[in-house]
PDB file of C-alpha atoms in Angstrom:
ATOM      1  CA  MET A 978     134.484  61.449  48.618  1.00 56.00           C
ATOM      2  CA  SER A 979     134.498  63.541  51.756  1.00 67.00           C
ATOM      3  CA  VAL A 980     136.034  66.957  52.202  1.00 77.00           C
ATOM      4  CA  VAL A 981     138.387  67.460  55.132  1.00 80.00           C
ATOM      5  CA  THR A 982     138.317  71.034  56.476  1.00 88.00           C
ATOM      6  CA  ASP A 983     141.314  70.620  58.797  1.00 93.00           C
ATOM      7  CA  ALA A 984     143.931  68.677  56.809  1.00 94.00           C
ATOM      8  CA  LEU A 985     146.637  68.961  59.433  1.00 96.00           C
ATOM      9  CA  GLY A 986     144.269  67.950  62.268  1.00 96.00           C
ATOM     10  CA  ASP A 987     143.253  64.919  60.176  1.00 96.00           C
ATOM     11  CA  MET A 988     146.908  63.884  59.783  1.00 97.00           C
ATOM     12  CA  LEU A 989     147.637  64.300  63.509  1.00 97.00           C
ATOM     13  CA  THR A 990     144.566  62.166  64.352  1.00 96.00           C
ATOM     14  CA  ARG A 991     145.757  59.441  61.945  1.00 97.00           C
ATOM     15  CA  ILE A 992     149.158  59.435  63.678  1.00 97.00           C
ATOM     16  CA  ARG A 993     147.542  59.340  67.146  1.00 96.00           C
ATOM     17  CA  ASN A 994     145.159  56.511  66.167  1.00 97.00           C
ATOM     18  CA  GLY A 995     147.923  54.569  64.398  1.00 97.00           C
ATOM     19  CA  GLN A 996     150.134  54.656  67.491  1.00 95.00           C
ATOM     20  CA  MET A 997     147.287  53.627  69.773  1.00 94.00           C
ATOM     21  CA  ALA A 998     146.656  50.635  67.458  1.00 95.00           C
ATOM     22  CA  ARG A 999     150.440  49.882  67.446  1.00 95.00           C
ATOM     23  CA  LYS A1000     150.661  50.275  63.640  1.00 96.00           C
ATOM     24  CA  SER A1001     154.091  50.662  62.031  1.00 96.00           C
ATOM     25  CA  VAL A1002     152.822  52.778  59.132  1.00 97.00           C
ATOM     26  CA  VAL A1003     149.857  55.121  58.558  1.00 97.00           C
ATOM     27  CA  PHE A1004     148.759  56.834  55.332  1.00 96.00           C
ATOM     28  CA  CYS A1005     147.326  60.314  54.664  1.00 95.00           C
ATOM     29  CA  PRO A1006     146.778  62.430  51.547  1.00 95.00           C
ATOM     30  CA  ALA A1007     149.888  64.382  50.480  1.00 95.00           C
ATOM     31  CA  SER A1008     150.285  68.164  50.629  1.00 95.00           C
ATOM     32  CA  LYS A1009     153.215  70.531  50.968  1.00 96.00           C
ATOM     33  CA  HIS A1010     152.065  71.713  54.390  1.00 96.00           C
ATOM     34  CA  ARG A1011     151.696  68.189  55.746  1.00 97.00           C
ATOM     35  CA  LYS A1012     155.135  67.301  54.379  1.00 97.00           C
ATOM     36  CA  ALA A1013     156.695  70.316  56.081  1.00 97.00           C
ATOM     37  CA  VAL A1014     155.190  69.296  59.454  1.00 97.00           C
ATOM     38  CA  LEU A1015     156.315  65.669  58.967  1.00 97.00           C
ATOM     39  CA  GLU A1016     159.805  66.912  58.130  1.00 97.00           C
ATOM     40  CA  THR A1017     159.895  68.739  61.475  1.00 97.00           C
ATOM     41  CA  LEU A1018     158.631  65.672  63.348  1.00 96.00           C
ATOM     42  CA  ALA A1019     161.318  63.532  61.683  1.00 97.00           C
ATOM     43  CA  ARG A1020     164.073  66.058  62.510  1.00 96.00           C
ATOM     44  CA  GLU A1021     162.966  66.090  66.172  1.00 95.00           C
ATOM     45  CA  GLY A1022     162.847  62.286  66.316  1.00 94.00           C
ATOM     46  CA  TYR A1023     159.120  61.727  66.812  1.00 95.00           C
ATOM     47  CA  ILE A1024     158.626  59.644  63.639  1.00 96.00           C
ATOM     48  CA  ARG A1025     161.045  57.405  61.711  1.00 96.00           C
ATOM     49  CA  GLY A1026     160.297  59.246  58.468  1.00 96.00           C
ATOM     50  CA  TYR A1027     157.836  59.451  55.621  1.00 97.00           C
ATOM     51  CA  THR A1028     157.704  58.706  51.917  1.00 97.00           C
ATOM     52  CA  GLU A1029     155.430  59.891  49.136  1.00 96.00           C
ATOM     53  CA  VAL A1030     153.613  57.021  47.399  1.00 96.00           C
ATOM     54  CA  GLU A1031     150.890  56.801  44.773  1.00 94.00           C
ATOM     55  CA  ASN A1032     147.680  54.943  45.687  1.00 89.00           C
ATOM     56  CA  VAL A1033     145.612  52.766  43.330  1.00 88.00           C
ATOM     57  CA  ARG A1034     143.664  55.787  42.072  1.00 90.00           C
ATOM     58  CA  GLY A1035     146.872  57.629  41.140  1.00 90.00           C
ATOM     59  CA  GLN A1036     146.693  60.113  43.993  1.00 92.00           C
ATOM     60  CA  LEU A1037     149.766  60.952  46.060  1.00 95.00           C
ATOM     61  CA  GLN A1038     149.760  59.804  49.657  1.00 96.00           C
ATOM     62  CA  LEU A1039     152.203  60.156  52.516  1.00 97.00           C
ATOM     63  CA  GLU A1040     153.309  56.909  54.128  1.00 97.00           C
ATOM     64  CA  ILE A1041     154.297  57.853  57.681  1.00 97.00           C
ATOM     65  CA  GLU A1042     156.594  55.440  59.556  1.00 97.00           C
ATOM     66  CA  LEU A1043     155.710  55.602  63.269  1.00 97.00           C
ATOM     67  CA  LYS A1044     158.392  55.286  65.932  1.00 96.00           C
ATOM     68  CA  TYR A1045     158.336  53.223  69.109  1.00 94.00           C
ATOM     69  CA  TYR A1046     160.807  53.040  71.969  1.00 92.00           C
ATOM     70  CA  GLU A1047     160.811  49.834  74.044  1.00 92.00           C
ATOM     71  CA  GLY A1048     157.271  49.082  72.827  1.00 89.00           C
ATOM     72  CA  MET A1049     155.898  52.509  73.769  1.00 93.00           C
ATOM     73  CA  PRO A1050     154.989  55.167  71.148  1.00 94.00           C
ATOM     74  CA  ALA A1051     157.546  57.940  70.708  1.00 93.00           C
ATOM     75  CA  ILE A1052     154.662  60.409  70.744  1.00 94.00           C
ATOM     76  CA  ARG A1053     152.790  60.271  74.045  1.00 93.00           C
ATOM     77  CA  LYS A1054     150.539  63.227  73.350  1.00 95.00           C
ATOM     78  CA  ILE A1055     149.823  65.140  70.153  1.00 95.00           C
ATOM     79  CA  GLU A1056     147.323  67.991  70.055  1.00 95.00           C
ATOM     80  CA  ARG A1057     146.248  70.611  67.545  1.00 96.00           C
ATOM     81  CA  VAL A1058     146.559  74.229  68.771  1.00 96.00           C
ATOM     82  CA  SER A1059     145.547  76.389  65.792  1.00 95.00           C
ATOM     83  CA  THR A1060     142.376  75.341  64.026  1.00 94.00           C
ATOM     84  CA  PRO A1061     140.752  76.726  60.868  1.00 93.00           C
ATOM     85  CA  GLY A1062     138.240  78.573  63.069  1.00 94.00           C
ATOM     86  CA  ARG A1063     140.719  79.851  65.671  1.00 96.00           C
ATOM     87  CA  ARG A1064     144.261  80.707  64.693  1.00 96.00           C
ATOM     88  CA  VAL A1065     146.807  80.960  67.519  1.00 96.00           C
ATOM     89  CA  TYR A1066     149.903  83.099  66.938  1.00 96.00           C
ATOM     90  CA  SER A1067     152.825  83.515  69.280  1.00 94.00           C
ATOM     91  CA  GLY A1068     155.870  85.732  69.373  1.00 93.00           C
ATOM     92  CA  ILE A1069     159.106  83.980  70.279  1.00 87.00           C
ATOM     93  CA  HIS A1070     159.146  85.512  73.760  1.00 88.00           C
ATOM     94  CA  ASP A1071     155.562  84.412  74.519  1.00 88.00           C
ATOM     95  CA  LEU A1072     156.153  80.822  73.421  1.00 86.00           C
ATOM     96  CA  GLY A1073     156.178  78.598  76.510  1.00 82.00           C
ATOM     97  CA  LYS A1074     157.968  75.297  76.966  1.00 85.00           C
ATOM     98  CA  VAL A1075     155.989  72.122  76.342  1.00 86.00           C
ATOM     99  CA  PHE A1076     156.154  69.753  79.343  1.00 86.00           C
ATOM    100  CA  ASN A1077     159.169  71.631  80.786  1.00 84.00           C
ATOM    101  CA  GLY A1078     161.092  71.343  77.515  1.00 81.00           C
ATOM    102  CA  LEU A1079     160.479  67.592  77.020  1.00 89.00           C
ATOM    103  CA  GLY A1080     158.003  68.242  74.202  1.00 93.00           C
ATOM    104  CA  ILE A1081     157.905  70.617  71.246  1.00 95.00           C
ATOM    105  CA  SER A1082     155.569  73.061  69.596  1.00 95.00           C
ATOM    106  CA  VAL A1083     155.453  73.059  65.770  1.00 96.00           C
ATOM    107  CA  LEU A1084     155.192  76.564  64.320  1.00 96.00           C
ATOM    108  CA  SER A1085     154.492  77.907  60.861  1.00 97.00           C
ATOM    109  CA  THR A1086     156.896  80.844  60.529  1.00 96.00           C
ATOM    110  CA  PRO A1087     158.078  83.156  57.730  1.00 96.00           C
ATOM    111  CA  LYS A1088     161.151  80.884  57.551  1.00 96.00           C
ATOM    112  CA  GLY A1089     159.063  77.707  57.129  1.00 96.00           C
ATOM    113  CA  VAL A1090     157.608  75.089  59.473  1.00 97.00           C
ATOM    114  CA  LEU A1091     159.907  74.842  62.525  1.00 96.00           C
ATOM    115  CA  SER A1092     160.025  73.360  66.007  1.00 95.00           C
ATOM    116  CA  ASP A1093     159.909  75.874  68.871  1.00 94.00           C
ATOM    117  CA  ASN A1094     163.666  75.341  69.501  1.00 93.00           C
ATOM    118  CA  GLU A1095     164.531  76.104  65.875  1.00 95.00           C
ATOM    119  CA  ALA A1096     162.263  79.142  65.930  1.00 95.00           C
ATOM    120  CA  ARG A1097     163.982  80.475  69.080  1.00 94.00           C
ATOM    121  CA  ALA A1098     167.369  80.001  67.430  1.00 95.00           C
ATOM    122  CA  LEU A1099     166.233  81.908  64.332  1.00 95.00           C
ATOM    123  CA  HIS A1100     164.360  84.524  66.470  1.00 95.00           C
ATOM    124  CA  VAL A1101     161.024  84.145  64.627  1.00 96.00           C
ATOM    125  CA  GLY A1102     157.522  83.637  65.918  1.00 95.00           C
ATOM    126  CA  GLY A1103     154.478  82.410  64.024  1.00 96.00           C
ATOM    127  CA  GLU A1104     151.313  80.327  64.077  1.00 97.00           C
ATOM    128  CA  VAL A1105     151.385  77.510  66.659  1.00 97.00           C
ATOM    129  CA  LEU A1106     150.201  74.474  64.691  1.00 97.00           C
ATOM    130  CA  CYS A1107     150.451  71.703  67.322  1.00 96.00           C
ATOM    131  CA  ARG A1108     152.150  70.527  70.485  1.00 95.00           C
ATOM    132  CA  ILE A1109     153.840  67.131  70.801  1.00 95.00           C
ATOM    133  CA  PHE A1110     155.154  65.291  73.829  1.00 93.00           C
TER     134      PHE A1110
END
């Protein structure tokens, strides 16, 4: 059994690799933080959705349904911003647009995990977890 130091980075890499391999579903270990990020991705339309399933060893896993549009992945680029070794925080006024507003940033705020648009509407800043286009 290996220990993953960056659980969110691991999940983002699984999504990226799954879309490059044209998979319809990818799996990753379940956690509240990962579920909150997936909830934001589903709300913004980057994934079809996710479900919590139990694997053969009885551990909970997230089954992530990837989304494609006319054969192309819905997520063209997905990158981690904050890492365990370097946290990146942004106030709402300092938060730039991702690809001129075509993409989103996912933030961990005091009001939960939100997209940059939701954070602007609620007037909260926070830790920039990842950028998606």
